[in-house]
mmCIF file of C-alpha atoms in Angstrom:
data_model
loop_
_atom_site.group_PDB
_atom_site.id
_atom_site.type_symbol
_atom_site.label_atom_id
_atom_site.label_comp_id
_atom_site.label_asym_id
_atom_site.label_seq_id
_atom_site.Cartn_x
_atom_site.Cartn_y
_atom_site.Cartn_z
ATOM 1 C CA UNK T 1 18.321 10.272 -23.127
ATOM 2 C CA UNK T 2 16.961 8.432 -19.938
ATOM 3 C CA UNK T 3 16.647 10.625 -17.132
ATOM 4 C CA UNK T 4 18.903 8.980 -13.969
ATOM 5 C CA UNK T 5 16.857 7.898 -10.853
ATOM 6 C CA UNK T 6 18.180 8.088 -7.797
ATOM 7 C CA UNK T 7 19.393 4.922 -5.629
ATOM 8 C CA UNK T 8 17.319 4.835 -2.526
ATOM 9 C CA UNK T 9 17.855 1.491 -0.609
ATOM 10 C CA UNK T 10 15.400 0.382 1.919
ATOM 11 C CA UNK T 11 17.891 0.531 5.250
ATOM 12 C CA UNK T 12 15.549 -2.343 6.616
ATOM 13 C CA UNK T 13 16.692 -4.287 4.094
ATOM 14 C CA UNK T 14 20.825 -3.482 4.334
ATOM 15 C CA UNK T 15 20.452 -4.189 7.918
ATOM 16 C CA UNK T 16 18.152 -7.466 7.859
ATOM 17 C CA UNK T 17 18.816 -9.213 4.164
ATOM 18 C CA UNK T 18 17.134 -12.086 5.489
ATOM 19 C CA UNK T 19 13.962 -9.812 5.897
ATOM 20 C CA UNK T 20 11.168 -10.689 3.108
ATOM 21 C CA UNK T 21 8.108 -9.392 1.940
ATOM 22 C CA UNK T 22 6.993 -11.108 -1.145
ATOM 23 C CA UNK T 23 4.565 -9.052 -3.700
ATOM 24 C CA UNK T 24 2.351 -10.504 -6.360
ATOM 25 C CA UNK T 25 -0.285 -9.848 -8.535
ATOM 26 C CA UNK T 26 -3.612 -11.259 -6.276
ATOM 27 C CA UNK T 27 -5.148 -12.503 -9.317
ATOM 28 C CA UNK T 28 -8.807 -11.345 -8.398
ATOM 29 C CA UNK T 29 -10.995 -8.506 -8.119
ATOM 30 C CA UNK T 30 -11.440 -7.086 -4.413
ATOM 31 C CA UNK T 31 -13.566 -4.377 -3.328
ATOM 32 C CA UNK T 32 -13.045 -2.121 0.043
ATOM 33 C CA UNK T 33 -16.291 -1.622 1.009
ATOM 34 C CA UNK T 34 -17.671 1.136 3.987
ATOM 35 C CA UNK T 35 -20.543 1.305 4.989
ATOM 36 C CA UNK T 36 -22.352 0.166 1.818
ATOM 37 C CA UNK T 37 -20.138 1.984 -0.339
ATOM 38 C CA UNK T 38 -17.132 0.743 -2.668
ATOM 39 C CA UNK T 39 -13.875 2.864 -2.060
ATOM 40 C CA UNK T 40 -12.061 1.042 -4.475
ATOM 41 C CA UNK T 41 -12.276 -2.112 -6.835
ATOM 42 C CA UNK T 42 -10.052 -3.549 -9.057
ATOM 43 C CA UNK T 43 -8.859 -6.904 -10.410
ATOM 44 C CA UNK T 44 -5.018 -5.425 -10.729
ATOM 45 C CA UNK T 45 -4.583 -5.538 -7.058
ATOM 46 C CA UNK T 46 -1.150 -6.463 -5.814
ATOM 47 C CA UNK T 47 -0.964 -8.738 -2.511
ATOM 48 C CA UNK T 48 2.076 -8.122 -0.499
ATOM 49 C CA UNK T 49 3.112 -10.312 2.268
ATOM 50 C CA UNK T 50 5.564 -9.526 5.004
ATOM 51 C CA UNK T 51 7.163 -11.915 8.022
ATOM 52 C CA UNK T 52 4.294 -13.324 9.669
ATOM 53 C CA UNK T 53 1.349 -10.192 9.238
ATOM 54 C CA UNK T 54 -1.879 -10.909 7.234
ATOM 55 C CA UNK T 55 -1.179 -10.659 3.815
ATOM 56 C CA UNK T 56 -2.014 -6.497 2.654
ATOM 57 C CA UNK T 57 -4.103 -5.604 -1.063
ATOM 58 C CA UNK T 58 -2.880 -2.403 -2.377
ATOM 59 C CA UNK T 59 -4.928 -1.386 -5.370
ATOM 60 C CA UNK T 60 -4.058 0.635 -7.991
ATOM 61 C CA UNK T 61 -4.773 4.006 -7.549
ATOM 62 C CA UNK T 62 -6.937 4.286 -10.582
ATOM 63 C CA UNK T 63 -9.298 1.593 -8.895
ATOM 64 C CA UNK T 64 -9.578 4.075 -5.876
ATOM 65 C CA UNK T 65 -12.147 6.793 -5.675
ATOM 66 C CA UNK T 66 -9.908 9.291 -4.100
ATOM 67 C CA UNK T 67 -13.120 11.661 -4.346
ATOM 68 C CA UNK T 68 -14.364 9.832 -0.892
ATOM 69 C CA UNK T 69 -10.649 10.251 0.266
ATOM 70 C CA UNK T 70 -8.946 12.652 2.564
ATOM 71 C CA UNK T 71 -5.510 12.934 3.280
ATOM 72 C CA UNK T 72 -4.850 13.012 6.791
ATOM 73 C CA UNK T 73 -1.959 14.651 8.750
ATOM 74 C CA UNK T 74 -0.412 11.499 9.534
ATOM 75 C CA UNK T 75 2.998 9.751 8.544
ATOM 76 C CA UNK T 76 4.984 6.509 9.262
ATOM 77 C CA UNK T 77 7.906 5.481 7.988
ATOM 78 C CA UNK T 78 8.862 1.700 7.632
ATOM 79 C CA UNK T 79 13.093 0.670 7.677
ATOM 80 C CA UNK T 80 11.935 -1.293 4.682
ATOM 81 C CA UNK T 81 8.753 0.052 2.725
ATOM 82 C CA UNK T 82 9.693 4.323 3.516
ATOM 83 C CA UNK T 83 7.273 6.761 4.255
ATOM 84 C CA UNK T 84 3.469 6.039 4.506
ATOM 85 C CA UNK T 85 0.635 8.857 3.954
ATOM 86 C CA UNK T 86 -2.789 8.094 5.286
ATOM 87 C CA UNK T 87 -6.356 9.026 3.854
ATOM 88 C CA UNK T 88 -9.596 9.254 5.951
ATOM 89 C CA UNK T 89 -13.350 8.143 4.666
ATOM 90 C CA UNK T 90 -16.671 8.711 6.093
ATOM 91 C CA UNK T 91 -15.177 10.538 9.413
ATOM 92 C CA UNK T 92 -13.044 7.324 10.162
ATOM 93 C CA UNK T 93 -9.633 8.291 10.004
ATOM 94 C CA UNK T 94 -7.038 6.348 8.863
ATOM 95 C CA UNK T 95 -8.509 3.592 6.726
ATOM 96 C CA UNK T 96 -5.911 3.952 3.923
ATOM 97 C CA UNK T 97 -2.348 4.484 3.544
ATOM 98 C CA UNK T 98 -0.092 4.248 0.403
ATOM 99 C CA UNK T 99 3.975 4.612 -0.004
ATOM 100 C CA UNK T 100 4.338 7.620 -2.303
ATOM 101 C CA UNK T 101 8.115 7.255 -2.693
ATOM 102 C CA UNK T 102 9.317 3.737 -1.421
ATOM 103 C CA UNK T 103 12.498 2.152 -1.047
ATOM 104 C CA UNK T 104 14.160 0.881 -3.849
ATOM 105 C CA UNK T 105 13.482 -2.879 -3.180
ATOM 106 C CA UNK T 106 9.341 -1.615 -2.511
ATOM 107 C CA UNK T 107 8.786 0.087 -5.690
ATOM 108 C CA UNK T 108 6.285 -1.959 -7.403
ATOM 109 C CA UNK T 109 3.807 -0.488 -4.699
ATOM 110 C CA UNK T 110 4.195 3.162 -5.940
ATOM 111 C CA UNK T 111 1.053 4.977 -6.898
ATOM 112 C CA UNK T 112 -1.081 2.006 -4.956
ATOM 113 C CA UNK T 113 -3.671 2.525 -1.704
ATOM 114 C CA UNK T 114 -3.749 -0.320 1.148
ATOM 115 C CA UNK T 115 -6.999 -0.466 3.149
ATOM 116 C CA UNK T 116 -7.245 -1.686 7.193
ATOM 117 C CA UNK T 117 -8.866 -4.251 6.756
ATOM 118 C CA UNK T 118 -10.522 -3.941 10.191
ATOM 119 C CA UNK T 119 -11.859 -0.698 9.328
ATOM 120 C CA UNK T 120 -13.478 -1.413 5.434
ATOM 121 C CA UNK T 121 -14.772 -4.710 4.202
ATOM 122 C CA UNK T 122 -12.097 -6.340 1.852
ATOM 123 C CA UNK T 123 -14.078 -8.615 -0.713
ATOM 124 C CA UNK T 124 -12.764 -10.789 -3.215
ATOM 125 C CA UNK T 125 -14.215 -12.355 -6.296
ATOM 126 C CA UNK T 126 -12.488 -15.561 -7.299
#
């Protein structure tokens, strides 16, 4: 028997159903690079693009080394993505953040890192 998950609609979204972020596969490999050094690479990526922002790579966590990771203190919450946790590298804090338990509608980003790009070097192969 199929455990039961519970509902948990993004608010943002209930409020705004107009509101879109569109996410994808990217369809290439990308690297975050600092200071020489890869943080993550993977050709699973996801792109996600919201309103009028930069589109955002979130890799799979399995593409991240987490070893050169630390979780930092801080936490954001989004109307329509839920709660974001941040990781630190090299002393620079802040270059990562993931949703660890999105909304409903965000789920397909579970388990994924996002990198600033102004603080790491996104690369992509095409």
């Amino acid at each position: 028997m199929e455990a039961q998950r519970e509902s948990k609609p993004a608010p943002g979204f209930v409020n705004r159903p107009d509101y879109r972020i569109e996410i994808a596969p990217a369809g290439l490999r990308v690297r975050a690079v600092l200071g020489g050094t890869a943080l993550a690479e993977s050709d699973r990526c996801l792109v996600l693009q919201e309103a009028d922002y930069p589109p955002v790579y979130y890799f799979p966590r399995d593409g991240v080394r987490m070893e050169l990771l630390a979780r930092t203190d801080r936490r954001t919450h989004c109307p329509f993505k839920g709660d974001a946790s941040y990781w630190a590298a090299a002393d620079i804090a802040d270059v990562a953040w993931s949703y660890e338990s999105p909304y409903d509608e965000m789920r397909a980003i579970k388990h994924y890192i996002a990198f600033y790009a102004d603080r790491v070097a996104l690369i992509t192969d095409s």
